[in-house]
Tab-separated table of C-alpha atoms in Angstrom:
chain	number	residue	atom	x	y	z
Q	1	GLU	CA	-30.811	53.071	330.646
Q	2	VAL	CA	-28.356	55.784	329.708
Q	3	GLN	CA	-25.762	54.249	327.416
Q	4	LEU	CA	-23.041	54.951	324.881
Q	5	VAL	CA	-21.744	52.112	322.716
Q	6	GLU	CA	-18.709	52.572	320.476
Q	7	SER	CA	-17.899	50.456	317.439
Q	8	GLY	CA	-15.646	50.456	314.402
Q	9	GLY	CA	-12.248	49.906	315.951
Q	10	GLY	CA	-9.682	47.566	314.470
Q	11	LEU	CA	-6.268	47.183	312.906
Q	12	VAL	CA	-5.241	49.660	310.218
Q	13	LYS	CA	-1.960	50.423	308.476
Q	14	PRO	CA	-0.170	53.741	308.919
Q	15	GLY	CA	-1.649	56.280	306.540
Q	16	GLY	CA	-4.980	54.498	306.523
Q	17	SER	CA	-8.440	55.586	307.606
Q	18	LEU	CA	-11.063	54.363	310.030
Q	19	ARG	CA	-14.471	55.608	311.159
Q	20	LEU	CA	-15.667	55.055	314.686
Q	21	SER	CA	-19.315	55.218	315.718
Q	22	CYS	CA	-20.911	55.861	319.085
Q	23	ALA	CA	-24.577	54.953	319.535
Q	24	ALA	CA	-26.398	56.832	322.271
Q	25	SER	CA	-29.536	55.854	324.140
Q	26	GLY	CA	-31.444	56.803	327.271
Q	27	PHE	CA	-30.968	60.565	327.010
Q	28	THR	CA	-31.691	63.390	324.576
Q	29	PHE	CA	-28.668	62.985	322.318
Q	30	SER	CA	-29.512	65.958	320.115
Q	31	ASN	CA	-29.112	68.341	323.075
Q	32	ALA	CA	-25.759	66.950	324.171
Q	33	TRP	CA	-22.292	68.189	323.412
Q	34	MET	CA	-20.127	65.126	322.817
Q	35	SER	CA	-16.414	64.450	323.031
Q	36	TRP	CA	-13.993	61.711	322.079
Q	37	VAL	CA	-11.251	60.755	324.527
Q	38	ARG	CA	-8.472	58.247	323.875
Q	39	GLN	CA	-6.076	56.224	325.963
Q	40	ALA	CA	-2.902	54.744	324.531
Q	41	PRO	CA	-1.840	51.384	325.997
Q	42	GLY	CA	-0.584	51.883	329.538
Q	43	LYS	CA	-1.020	55.664	329.338
Q	44	GLY	CA	-3.393	58.308	330.643
Q	45	LEU	CA	-6.480	59.925	329.179
Q	46	GLU	CA	-6.223	62.350	326.265
Q	47	TRP	CA	-9.059	64.500	324.945
Q	48	VAL	CA	-9.393	64.191	321.160
Q	49	GLY	CA	-12.164	66.567	320.194
Q	50	ARG	CA	-15.707	67.830	320.749
Q	51	ILE	CA	-18.842	68.610	318.797
Q	52	LYS	CA	-21.515	70.938	320.071
Q	53	SER	CA	-25.217	70.296	319.723
Q	54	LYS	CA	-26.782	71.650	316.538
Q	55	THR	CA	-28.787	74.031	318.692
Q	56	ASP	CA	-25.503	75.503	319.887
Q	57	GLY	CA	-24.034	75.632	316.384
Q	58	GLY	CA	-22.750	72.093	315.896
Q	59	THR	CA	-19.160	73.293	315.758
Q	60	THR	CA	-16.140	71.145	316.415
Q	61	ASP	CA	-12.881	71.573	318.289
Q	62	TYR	CA	-9.842	69.286	318.177
Q	63	ALA	CA	-6.677	68.520	320.073
Q	64	ALA	CA	-3.514	69.635	318.309
Q	65	PRO	CA	-2.196	66.092	317.580
Q	66	VAL	CA	-5.290	65.190	315.529
Q	67	LYS	CA	-6.327	68.521	314.031
Q	68	GLY	CA	-6.596	68.304	310.260
Q	69	ARG	CA	-6.668	64.491	310.317
Q	70	PHE	CA	-9.703	63.649	312.465
Q	71	THR	CA	-13.289	64.825	311.949
Q	72	ILE	CA	-16.146	64.551	314.428
Q	73	SER	CA	-19.724	64.526	313.176
Q	74	ARG	CA	-23.148	63.577	314.437
Q	75	ASP	CA	-26.424	62.244	313.103
Q	76	ASP	CA	-29.110	63.230	315.570
Q	77	SER	CA	-31.745	61.265	313.641
Q	78	LYS	CA	-29.759	58.112	314.447
Q	79	ASN	CA	-28.534	59.220	317.904
Q	80	THR	CA	-25.027	58.506	316.692
Q	81	LEU	CA	-21.677	60.250	317.002
Q	82	TYR	CA	-18.826	59.620	314.586
Q	83	LEU	CA	-15.062	59.998	314.517
Q	84	GLN	CA	-13.509	59.894	311.060
Q	85	MET	CA	-9.788	59.254	311.371
Q	86	ASN	CA	-7.547	59.807	308.344
Q	87	SER	CA	-3.772	59.686	307.825
Q	88	LEU	CA	-3.450	57.469	310.859
Q	89	LYS	CA	-0.143	57.224	312.653
Q	90	THR	CA	1.227	54.561	314.978
Q	91	GLU	CA	0.869	57.040	317.848
Q	92	ASP	CA	-2.915	57.061	317.290
Q	93	THR	CA	-3.045	53.514	318.664
Q	94	ALA	CA	-5.405	53.705	321.637
Q	95	VAL	CA	-8.760	52.835	323.100
Q	96	TYR	CA	-11.202	55.497	321.936
Q	97	TYR	CA	-14.092	56.502	324.193
Q	98	CYS	CA	-17.061	58.705	323.430
Q	99	THR	CA	-18.480	60.747	326.265
Q	100	THR	CA	-21.040	63.416	326.983
Q	101	ASP	CA	-19.376	66.803	327.422
Q	102	LEU	CA	-21.625	68.777	329.727
Q	103	GLU	CA	-21.216	72.371	330.828
Q	104	ILE	CA	-21.706	71.569	334.502
Q	105	ARG	CA	-21.289	67.797	334.883
Q	106	ALA	CA	-18.226	67.465	332.602
Q	107	PHE	CA	-17.726	64.012	331.058
Q	108	ASP	CA	-20.737	62.426	332.701
Q	109	ILE	CA	-21.414	59.317	330.618
Q	110	TRP	CA	-18.747	57.152	328.957
Q	111	GLY	CA	-18.919	54.358	326.436
Q	112	GLN	CA	-17.038	51.110	326.925
Q	113	GLY	CA	-14.395	52.086	324.367
Q	114	THR	CA	-13.181	50.658	321.074
Q	115	MET	CA	-9.576	49.721	320.319
Q	116	VAL	CA	-7.744	51.194	317.343
Q	117	THR	CA	-4.384	49.713	316.417
Q	118	VAL	CA	-2.245	51.425	313.789
Q	119	SER	CA	0.512	49.099	312.690
Q	120	SER	CA	2.126	47.804	309.528
Y	1	ASP	CA	-3.260	74.932	327.138
Y	2	ILE	CA	-3.893	74.330	330.832
Y	3	GLN	CA	-1.539	71.739	332.311
Y	4	MET	CA	-2.781	69.472	335.074
Y	5	THR	CA	-0.518	67.780	337.603
Y	6	GLN	CA	-1.369	65.223	340.275
Y	7	SER	CA	0.374	63.963	343.367
Y	8	PRO	CA	1.270	61.401	344.311
Y	9	SER	CA	1.564	59.393	341.102
Y	10	SER	CA	0.835	56.267	343.105
Y	11	LEU	CA	0.104	55.256	346.657
Y	12	SER	CA	-0.394	52.106	348.659
Y	13	ALA	CA	-3.119	52.057	351.261
Y	14	SER	CA	-5.150	49.678	353.363
Y	15	VAL	CA	-8.885	49.162	353.563
Y	16	GLY	CA	-10.270	51.755	355.948
Y	17	ASP	CA	-7.516	54.301	355.324
Y	18	ARG	CA	-8.227	57.939	354.532
Y	19	VAL	CA	-6.712	58.791	351.147
Y	20	THR	CA	-6.072	62.232	349.691
Y	21	ILE	CA	-5.009	62.988	346.119
Y	22	THR	CA	-3.951	66.446	345.014
Y	23	CYS	CA	-4.459	68.056	341.618
Y	24	ARG	CA	-3.026	71.361	340.450
Y	25	ALA	CA	-3.864	73.428	337.372
Y	26	SER	CA	-1.278	75.618	335.640
Y	27	GLN	CA	-3.723	78.525	335.717
Y	28	GLY	CA	-6.950	79.308	337.480
Y	29	ILE	CA	-9.944	77.220	336.458
Y	30	SER	CA	-12.471	78.416	339.048
Y	31	SER	CA	-14.306	75.233	340.098
Y	32	TRP	CA	-14.340	73.572	336.678
Y	33	LEU	CA	-12.609	70.448	337.877
Y	34	ALA	CA	-13.774	66.847	337.606
Y	35	TRP	CA	-12.477	63.567	339.030
Y	36	TYR	CA	-12.701	60.169	337.350
Y	37	GLN	CA	-12.044	56.645	338.556
Y	38	GLN	CA	-10.721	53.996	336.195
Y	39	LYS	CA	-10.287	50.308	336.895
Y	40	PRO	CA	-8.113	48.085	334.692
Y	41	GLU	CA	-9.602	47.393	331.262
Y	42	LYS	CA	-12.661	49.506	332.084
Y	43	ALA	CA	-13.919	52.874	330.944
Y	44	PRO	CA	-13.446	55.833	333.272
Y	45	LYS	CA	-16.292	56.600	335.630
Y	46	SER	CA	-17.214	60.129	336.635
Y	47	LEU	CA	-17.052	60.690	340.395
Y	48	ILE	CA	-17.070	64.442	341.020
Y	49	TYR	CA	-17.830	67.536	338.973
Y	50	ALA	CA	-17.548	71.239	339.713
Y	51	ALA	CA	-14.746	70.403	342.160
Y	52	SER	CA	-17.018	69.168	344.942
Y	53	SER	CA	-20.329	67.837	343.578
Y	54	LEU	CA	-20.841	64.089	343.619
Y	55	GLN	CA	-22.220	62.438	340.505
Y	56	SER	CA	-25.402	60.474	341.075
Y	57	GLY	CA	-24.779	57.103	342.704
Y	58	VAL	CA	-21.253	57.855	343.903
Y	59	PRO	CA	-20.698	56.849	347.548
Y	60	SER	CA	-20.450	59.661	350.074
Y	61	ARG	CA	-16.981	58.511	351.202
Y	62	PHE	CA	-15.722	60.358	348.106
Y	63	SER	CA	-15.387	64.114	348.410
Y	64	GLY	CA	-13.717	66.887	346.484
Y	65	SER	CA	-12.593	70.373	347.374
Y	66	GLY	CA	-10.679	73.334	346.037
Y	67	SER	CA	-10.954	76.164	343.569
Y	68	GLY	CA	-8.643	78.221	341.426
Y	69	THR	CA	-5.572	76.081	340.916
Y	70	ASP	CA	-5.470	73.607	343.811
Y	71	PHE	CA	-7.860	70.726	344.325
Y	72	THR	CA	-8.127	67.540	346.363
Y	73	LEU	CA	-9.990	64.265	346.140
Y	74	THR	CA	-10.507	62.507	349.453
Y	75	ILE	CA	-11.692	58.978	350.118
Y	76	SER	CA	-12.673	58.946	353.777
Y	77	SER	CA	-12.498	55.187	354.323
Y	78	LEU	CA	-10.963	53.190	351.483
Y	79	GLN	CA	-12.990	50.186	350.358
Y	80	PRO	CA	-11.787	47.173	348.326
Y	81	GLU	CA	-13.629	48.432	345.235
Y	82	ASP	CA	-11.803	51.774	345.394
Y	83	PHE	CA	-8.460	50.390	344.273
Y	84	ALA	CA	-8.109	52.062	340.881
Y	85	THR	CA	-6.475	54.953	339.048
Y	86	TYR	CA	-7.876	58.434	339.606
Y	87	TYR	CA	-7.671	61.295	337.108
Y	88	CYS	CA	-8.483	64.947	337.501
Y	89	GLN	CA	-9.617	66.992	334.503
Y	90	GLN	CA	-10.164	70.677	333.894
Y	91	TYR	CA	-13.163	71.775	331.858
Y	92	ASN	CA	-12.711	75.494	332.159
Y	93	SER	CA	-11.523	75.714	328.573
Y	94	TYR	CA	-10.589	73.716	325.489
Y	95	PRO	CA	-8.561	71.679	325.013
Y	96	ARG	CA	-9.889	69.697	327.936
Y	97	THR	CA	-6.871	68.338	329.810
Y	98	PHE	CA	-6.387	65.527	332.279
Y	99	GLY	CA	-3.892	64.980	335.019
Y	100	PRO	CA	-1.480	62.033	334.610
Y	101	GLY	CA	-3.369	59.897	337.110
Y	102	THR	CA	-2.852	58.533	340.616
Y	103	LYS	CA	-2.829	54.778	341.055
Y	104	VAL	CA	-4.192	53.570	344.382
Y	105	ASP	CA	-3.233	50.017	345.213
Y	106	ILE	CA	-3.366	47.665	348.142
Y	107	LYS	CA	-0.697	47.897	350.803
């Protein structure tokens, strides 16, 4: 079964850090470009950033609101995607989803999401 | 960045109705347009990619059309399980951007 499972969410104070993980199974993770997408409570979907496959250079790209604070990485040996979030702000409060980011099929597979709450 | 707009922002419809949602991009994106369905407290689900191609397992009552800047999602006969919020998304370039969503609820 094709699956993405996020973990690592929780409550953190403004200025704090958190690392999210996304475990992949059922497909060739190492070949996949992956993205993170977030959704603030009651709001729409917002793309956070993307990492290419190592074959395609492994480079990252970020949305302006998180650039310089968030870092996406991957461990293909563990079929796991990461999102390191530093200098968190209250406006980063959201459900964070990982998703495959395919050239043709777009965001094909989604995880169930993990909630991040930034509050004092 | 490419801005995505959707209309209407919400609509009320009955089971069996034909429903059409419109999405517009601020610049041409060829056919790099996807549609997602999201139910409350659930992750989005991919319905359509490349403007008109159905993802595997998606019922044929869903269809998409358009290219360039103007796109539509049509549900030919609304079913009870289709009441949800629908988002369009461009993947012509980064940053990937989504429309604000269209909520479809029961009349």
